[in-house]
PDB file of C-alpha atoms in Angstrom:
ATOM      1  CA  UNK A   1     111.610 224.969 322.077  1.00 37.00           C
ATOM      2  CA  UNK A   2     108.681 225.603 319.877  1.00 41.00           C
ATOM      3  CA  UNK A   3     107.677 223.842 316.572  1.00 41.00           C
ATOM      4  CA  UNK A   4     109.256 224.734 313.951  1.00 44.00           C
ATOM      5  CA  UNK A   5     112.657 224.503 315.440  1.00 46.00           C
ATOM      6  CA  UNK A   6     112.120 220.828 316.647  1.00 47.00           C
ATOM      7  CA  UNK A   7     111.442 220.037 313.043  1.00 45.00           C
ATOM      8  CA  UNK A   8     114.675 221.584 311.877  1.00 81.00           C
ATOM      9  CA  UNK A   9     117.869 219.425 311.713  1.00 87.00           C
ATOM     10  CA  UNK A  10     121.595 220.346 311.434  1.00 93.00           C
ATOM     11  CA  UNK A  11     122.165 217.151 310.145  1.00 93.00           C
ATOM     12  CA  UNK A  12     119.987 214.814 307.258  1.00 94.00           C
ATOM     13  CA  UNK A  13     120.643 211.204 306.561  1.00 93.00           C
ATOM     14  CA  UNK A  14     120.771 211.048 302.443  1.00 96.00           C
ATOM     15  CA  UNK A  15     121.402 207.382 302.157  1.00 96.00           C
ATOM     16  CA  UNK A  16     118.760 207.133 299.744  1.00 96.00           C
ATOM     17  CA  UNK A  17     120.276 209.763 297.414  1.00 97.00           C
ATOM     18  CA  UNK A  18     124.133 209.133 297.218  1.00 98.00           C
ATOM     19  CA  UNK A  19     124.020 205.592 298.118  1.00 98.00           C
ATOM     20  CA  UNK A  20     122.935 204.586 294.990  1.00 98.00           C
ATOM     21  CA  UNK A  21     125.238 206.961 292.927  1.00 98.00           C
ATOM     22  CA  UNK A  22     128.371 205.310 295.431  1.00 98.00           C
ATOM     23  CA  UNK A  23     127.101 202.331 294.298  1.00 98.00           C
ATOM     24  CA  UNK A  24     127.526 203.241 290.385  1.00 97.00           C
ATOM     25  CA  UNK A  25     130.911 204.240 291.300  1.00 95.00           C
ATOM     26  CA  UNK A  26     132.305 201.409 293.315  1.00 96.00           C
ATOM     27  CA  UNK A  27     130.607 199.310 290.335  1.00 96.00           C
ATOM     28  CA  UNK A  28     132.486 201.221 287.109  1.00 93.00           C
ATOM     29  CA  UNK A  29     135.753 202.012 288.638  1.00 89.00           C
ATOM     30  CA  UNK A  30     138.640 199.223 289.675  1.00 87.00           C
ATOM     31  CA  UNK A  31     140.124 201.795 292.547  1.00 86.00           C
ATOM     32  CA  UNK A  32     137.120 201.748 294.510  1.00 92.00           C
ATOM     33  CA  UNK A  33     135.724 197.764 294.671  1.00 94.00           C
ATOM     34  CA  UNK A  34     137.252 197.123 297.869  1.00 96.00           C
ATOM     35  CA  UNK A  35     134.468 199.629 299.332  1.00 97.00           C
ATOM     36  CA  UNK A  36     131.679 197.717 301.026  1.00 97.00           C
ATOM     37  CA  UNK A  37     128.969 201.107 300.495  1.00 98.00           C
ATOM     38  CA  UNK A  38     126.226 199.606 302.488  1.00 96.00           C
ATOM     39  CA  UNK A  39     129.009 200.311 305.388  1.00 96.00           C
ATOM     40  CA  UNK A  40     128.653 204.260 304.687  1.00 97.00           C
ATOM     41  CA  UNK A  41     126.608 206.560 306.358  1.00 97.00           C
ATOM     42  CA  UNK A  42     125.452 209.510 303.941  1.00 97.00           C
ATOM     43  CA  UNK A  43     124.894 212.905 305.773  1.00 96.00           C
ATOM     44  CA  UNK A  44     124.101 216.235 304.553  1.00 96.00           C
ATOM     45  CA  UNK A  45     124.989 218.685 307.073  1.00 94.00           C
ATOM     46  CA  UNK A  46     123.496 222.280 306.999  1.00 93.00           C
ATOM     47  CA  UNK A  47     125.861 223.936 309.008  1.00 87.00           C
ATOM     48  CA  UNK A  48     129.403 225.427 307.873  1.00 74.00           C
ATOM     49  CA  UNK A  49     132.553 223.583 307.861  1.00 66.00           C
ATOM     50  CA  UNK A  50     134.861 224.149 310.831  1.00 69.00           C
ATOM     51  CA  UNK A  51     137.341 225.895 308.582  1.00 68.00           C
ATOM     52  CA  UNK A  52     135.812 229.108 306.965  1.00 69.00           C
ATOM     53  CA  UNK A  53     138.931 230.154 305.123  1.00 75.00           C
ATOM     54  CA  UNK A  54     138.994 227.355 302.728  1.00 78.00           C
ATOM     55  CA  UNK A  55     135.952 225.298 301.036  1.00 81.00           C
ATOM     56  CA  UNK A  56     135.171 222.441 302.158  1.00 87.00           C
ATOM     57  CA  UNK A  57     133.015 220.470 299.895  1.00 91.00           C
ATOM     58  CA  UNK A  58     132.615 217.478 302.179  1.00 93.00           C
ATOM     59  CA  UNK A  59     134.649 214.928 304.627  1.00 94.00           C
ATOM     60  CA  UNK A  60     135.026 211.402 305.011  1.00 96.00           C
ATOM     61  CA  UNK A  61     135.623 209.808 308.275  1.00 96.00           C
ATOM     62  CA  UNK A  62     135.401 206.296 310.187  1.00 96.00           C
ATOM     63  CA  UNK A  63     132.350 206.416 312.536  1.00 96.00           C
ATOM     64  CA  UNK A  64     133.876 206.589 316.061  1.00 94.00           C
ATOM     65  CA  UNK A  65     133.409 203.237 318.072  1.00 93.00           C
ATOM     66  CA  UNK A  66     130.551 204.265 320.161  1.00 94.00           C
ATOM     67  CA  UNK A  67     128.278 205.985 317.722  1.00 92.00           C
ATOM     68  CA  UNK A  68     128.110 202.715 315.305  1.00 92.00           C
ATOM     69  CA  UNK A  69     126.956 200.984 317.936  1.00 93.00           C
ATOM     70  CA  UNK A  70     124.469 203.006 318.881  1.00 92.00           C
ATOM     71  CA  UNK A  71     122.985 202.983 315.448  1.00 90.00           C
ATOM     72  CA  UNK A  72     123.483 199.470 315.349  1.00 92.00           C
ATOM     73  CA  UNK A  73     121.268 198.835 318.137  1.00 93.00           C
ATOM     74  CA  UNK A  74     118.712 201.829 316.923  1.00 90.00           C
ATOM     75  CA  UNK A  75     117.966 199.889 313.082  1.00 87.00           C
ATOM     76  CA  UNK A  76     120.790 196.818 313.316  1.00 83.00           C
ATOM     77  CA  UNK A  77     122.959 199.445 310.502  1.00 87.00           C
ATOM     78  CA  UNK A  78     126.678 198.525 310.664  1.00 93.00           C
ATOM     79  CA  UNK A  79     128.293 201.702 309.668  1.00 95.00           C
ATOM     80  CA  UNK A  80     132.156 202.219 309.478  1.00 95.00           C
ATOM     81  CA  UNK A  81     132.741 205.334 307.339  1.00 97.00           C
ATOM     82  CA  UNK A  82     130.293 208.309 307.258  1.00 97.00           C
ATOM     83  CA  UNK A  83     130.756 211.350 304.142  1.00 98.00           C
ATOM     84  CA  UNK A  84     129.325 213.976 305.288  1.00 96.00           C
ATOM     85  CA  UNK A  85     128.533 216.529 302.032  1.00 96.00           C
ATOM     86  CA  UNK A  86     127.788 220.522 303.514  1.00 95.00           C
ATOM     87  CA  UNK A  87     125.024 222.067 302.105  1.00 94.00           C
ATOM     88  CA  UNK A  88     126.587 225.119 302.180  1.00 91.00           C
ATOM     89  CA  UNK A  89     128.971 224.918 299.378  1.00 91.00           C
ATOM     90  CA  UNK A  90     127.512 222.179 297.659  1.00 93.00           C
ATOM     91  CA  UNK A  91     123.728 223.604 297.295  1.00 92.00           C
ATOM     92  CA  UNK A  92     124.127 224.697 293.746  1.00 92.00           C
ATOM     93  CA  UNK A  93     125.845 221.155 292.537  1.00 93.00           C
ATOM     94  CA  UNK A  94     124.252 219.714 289.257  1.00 94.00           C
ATOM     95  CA  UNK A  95     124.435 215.828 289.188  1.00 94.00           C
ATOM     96  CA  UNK A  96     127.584 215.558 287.531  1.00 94.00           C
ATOM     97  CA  UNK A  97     129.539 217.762 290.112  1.00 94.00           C
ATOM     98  CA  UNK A  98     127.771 215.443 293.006  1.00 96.00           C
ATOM     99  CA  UNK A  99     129.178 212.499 291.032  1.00 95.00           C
ATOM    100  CA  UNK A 100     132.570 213.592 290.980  1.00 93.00           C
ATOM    101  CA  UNK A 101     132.298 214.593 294.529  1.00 95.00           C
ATOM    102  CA  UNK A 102     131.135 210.962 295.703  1.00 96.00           C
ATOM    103  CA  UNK A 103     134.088 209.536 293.400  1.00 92.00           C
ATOM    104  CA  UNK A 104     136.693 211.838 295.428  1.00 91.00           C
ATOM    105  CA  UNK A 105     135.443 211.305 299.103  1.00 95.00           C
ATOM    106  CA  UNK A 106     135.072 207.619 297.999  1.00 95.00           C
ATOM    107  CA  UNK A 107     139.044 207.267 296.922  1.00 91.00           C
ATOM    108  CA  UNK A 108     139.842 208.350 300.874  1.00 93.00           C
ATOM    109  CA  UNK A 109     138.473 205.061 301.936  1.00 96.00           C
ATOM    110  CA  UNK A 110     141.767 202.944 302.032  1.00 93.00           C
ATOM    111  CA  UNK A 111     142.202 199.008 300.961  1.00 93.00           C
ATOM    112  CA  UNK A 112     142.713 197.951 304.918  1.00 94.00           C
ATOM    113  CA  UNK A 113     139.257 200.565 306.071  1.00 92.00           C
ATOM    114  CA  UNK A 114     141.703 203.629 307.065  1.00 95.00           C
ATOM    115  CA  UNK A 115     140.635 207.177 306.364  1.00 94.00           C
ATOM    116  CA  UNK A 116     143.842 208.678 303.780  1.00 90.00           C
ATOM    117  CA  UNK A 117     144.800 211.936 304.154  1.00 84.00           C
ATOM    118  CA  UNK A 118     143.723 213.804 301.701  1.00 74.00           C
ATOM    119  CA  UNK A 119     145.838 214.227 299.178  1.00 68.00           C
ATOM    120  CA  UNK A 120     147.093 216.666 296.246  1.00 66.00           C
ATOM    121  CA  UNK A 121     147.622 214.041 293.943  1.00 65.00           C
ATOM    122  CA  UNK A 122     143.637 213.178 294.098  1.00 68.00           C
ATOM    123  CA  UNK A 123     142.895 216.975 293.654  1.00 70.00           C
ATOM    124  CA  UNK A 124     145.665 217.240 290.586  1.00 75.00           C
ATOM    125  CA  UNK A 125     143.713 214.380 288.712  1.00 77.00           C
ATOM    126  CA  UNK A 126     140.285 216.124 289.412  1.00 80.00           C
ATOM    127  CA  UNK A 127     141.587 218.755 288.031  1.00 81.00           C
ATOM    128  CA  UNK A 128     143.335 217.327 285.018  1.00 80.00           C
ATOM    129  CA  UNK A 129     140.380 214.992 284.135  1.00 82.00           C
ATOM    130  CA  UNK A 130     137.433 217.151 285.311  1.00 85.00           C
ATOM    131  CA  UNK A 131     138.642 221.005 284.603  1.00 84.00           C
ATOM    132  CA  UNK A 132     140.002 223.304 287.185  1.00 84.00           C
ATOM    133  CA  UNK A 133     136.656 224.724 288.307  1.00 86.00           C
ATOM    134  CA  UNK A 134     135.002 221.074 288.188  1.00 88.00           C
ATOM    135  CA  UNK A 135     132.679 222.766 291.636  1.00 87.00           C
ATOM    136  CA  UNK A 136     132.406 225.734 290.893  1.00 86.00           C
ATOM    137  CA  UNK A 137     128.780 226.943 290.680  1.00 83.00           C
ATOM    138  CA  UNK A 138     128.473 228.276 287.378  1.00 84.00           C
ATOM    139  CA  UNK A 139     129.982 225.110 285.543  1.00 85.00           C
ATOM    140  CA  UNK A 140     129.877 221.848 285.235  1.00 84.00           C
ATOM    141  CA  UNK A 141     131.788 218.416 284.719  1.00 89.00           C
ATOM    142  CA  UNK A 142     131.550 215.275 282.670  1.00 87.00           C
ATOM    143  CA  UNK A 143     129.464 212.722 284.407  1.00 91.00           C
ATOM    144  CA  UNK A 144     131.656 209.894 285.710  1.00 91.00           C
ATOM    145  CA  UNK A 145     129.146 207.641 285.316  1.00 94.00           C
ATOM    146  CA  UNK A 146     128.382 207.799 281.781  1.00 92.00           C
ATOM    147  CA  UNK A 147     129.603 204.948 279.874  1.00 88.00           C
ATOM    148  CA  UNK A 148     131.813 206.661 277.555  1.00 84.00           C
ATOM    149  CA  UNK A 149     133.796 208.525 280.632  1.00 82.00           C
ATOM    150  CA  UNK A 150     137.036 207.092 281.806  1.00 77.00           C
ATOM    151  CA  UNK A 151     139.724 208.698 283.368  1.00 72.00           C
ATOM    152  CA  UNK A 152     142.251 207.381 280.628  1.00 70.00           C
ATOM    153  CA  UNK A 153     140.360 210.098 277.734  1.00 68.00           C
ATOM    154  CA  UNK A 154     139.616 212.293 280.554  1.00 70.00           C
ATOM    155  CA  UNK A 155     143.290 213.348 281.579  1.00 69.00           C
ATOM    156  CA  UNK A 156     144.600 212.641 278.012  1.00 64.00           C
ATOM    157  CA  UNK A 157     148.437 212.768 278.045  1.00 66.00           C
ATOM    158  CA  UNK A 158     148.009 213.156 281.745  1.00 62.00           C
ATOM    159  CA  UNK A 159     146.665 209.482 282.903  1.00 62.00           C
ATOM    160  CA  UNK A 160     148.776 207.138 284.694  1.00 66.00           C
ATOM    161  CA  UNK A 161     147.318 203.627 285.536  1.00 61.00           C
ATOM    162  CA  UNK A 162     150.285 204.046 287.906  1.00 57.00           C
ATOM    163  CA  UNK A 163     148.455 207.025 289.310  1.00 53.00           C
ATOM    164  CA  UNK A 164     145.512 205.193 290.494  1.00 51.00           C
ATOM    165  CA  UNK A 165     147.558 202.064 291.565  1.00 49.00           C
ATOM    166  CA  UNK A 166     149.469 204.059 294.322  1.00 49.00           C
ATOM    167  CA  UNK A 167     146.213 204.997 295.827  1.00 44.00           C
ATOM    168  CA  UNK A 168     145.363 201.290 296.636  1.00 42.00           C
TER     169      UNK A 168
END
């Protein structure tokens, strides 16, 4: 193996960029303070998704048994949930779109630590409160962070506190 392919990596660890934006959003929005984000491994991978029919912007998982102890032992990090964002279809992201990302893989993290499913009603509220090309590469979104941005003016006649209740 020469060089410049040991320096090359499938996978990055980008902690230090979303971790602080998960933060933010565990911070602003009631739905998501059960999430413990220092417990989150943040990984950019280079590589495709598995499914090349359908975009996958990123995936959020528990970090299998064996592999959070290893890390453990490697740096003492306790991880128990790892998003991993692809580069692929997520390379030409402005902030905003990375923000609403984050918000969406975060809301998959249940109340008891389980993974849920993903689910249409999460995409229908993206789509209501963000725009119906909220990833697409020539637009953008509304920052979810900004102070005047709440879901409530964002979907209009559309919001439900309801909505966001069932998700808990």
């Amino acid at each position: 193996m020469d060089e410049k392919q040991e320096a090359e990596f499938t996978y990055e660890i980008v902690n230090n960029k979303l971790r602080p934006i998960a933060e933010k959003l565990v911070e602003k929005f009631d739905e998501l303070h059960h999430i413990d984000v220092e417990k989150i491994l943040f990984v950019l991978n280079y590589k495709s998704a598995k499914n090349k029919r359908r975009i996958t912007l990123a995936n959020t998982a528990r970090v299998p048994e064996k592999w959070a102890q290893l890390l453990y032992q490697l740096g003492g990090y306790n991880y128990k949930f790892v998003i991993e964002v692809y580069a692929k279809t997520t390379a030409a992201f402005d902030e905003n779109q990375m923000v609403a990302l984050l918000y969406r893989e975060l809301r998959r993290i249940g109340m008891n630590g389980e993974i849920l499913s993903p689910d249409v009603h999460d995409w229908w509220q993206m789509l209501m409160g963000l725009g119906r090309r909220w990833y697409y590469p020539d637009v953008s979104c509304r920052n979810l962070l900004d102070d005047e941005v709440s879901w409530q003016k964002l979907m209009g006649s559309y919001y439900s506190p309801e909505d966001l209740a069932e998700q808990e």
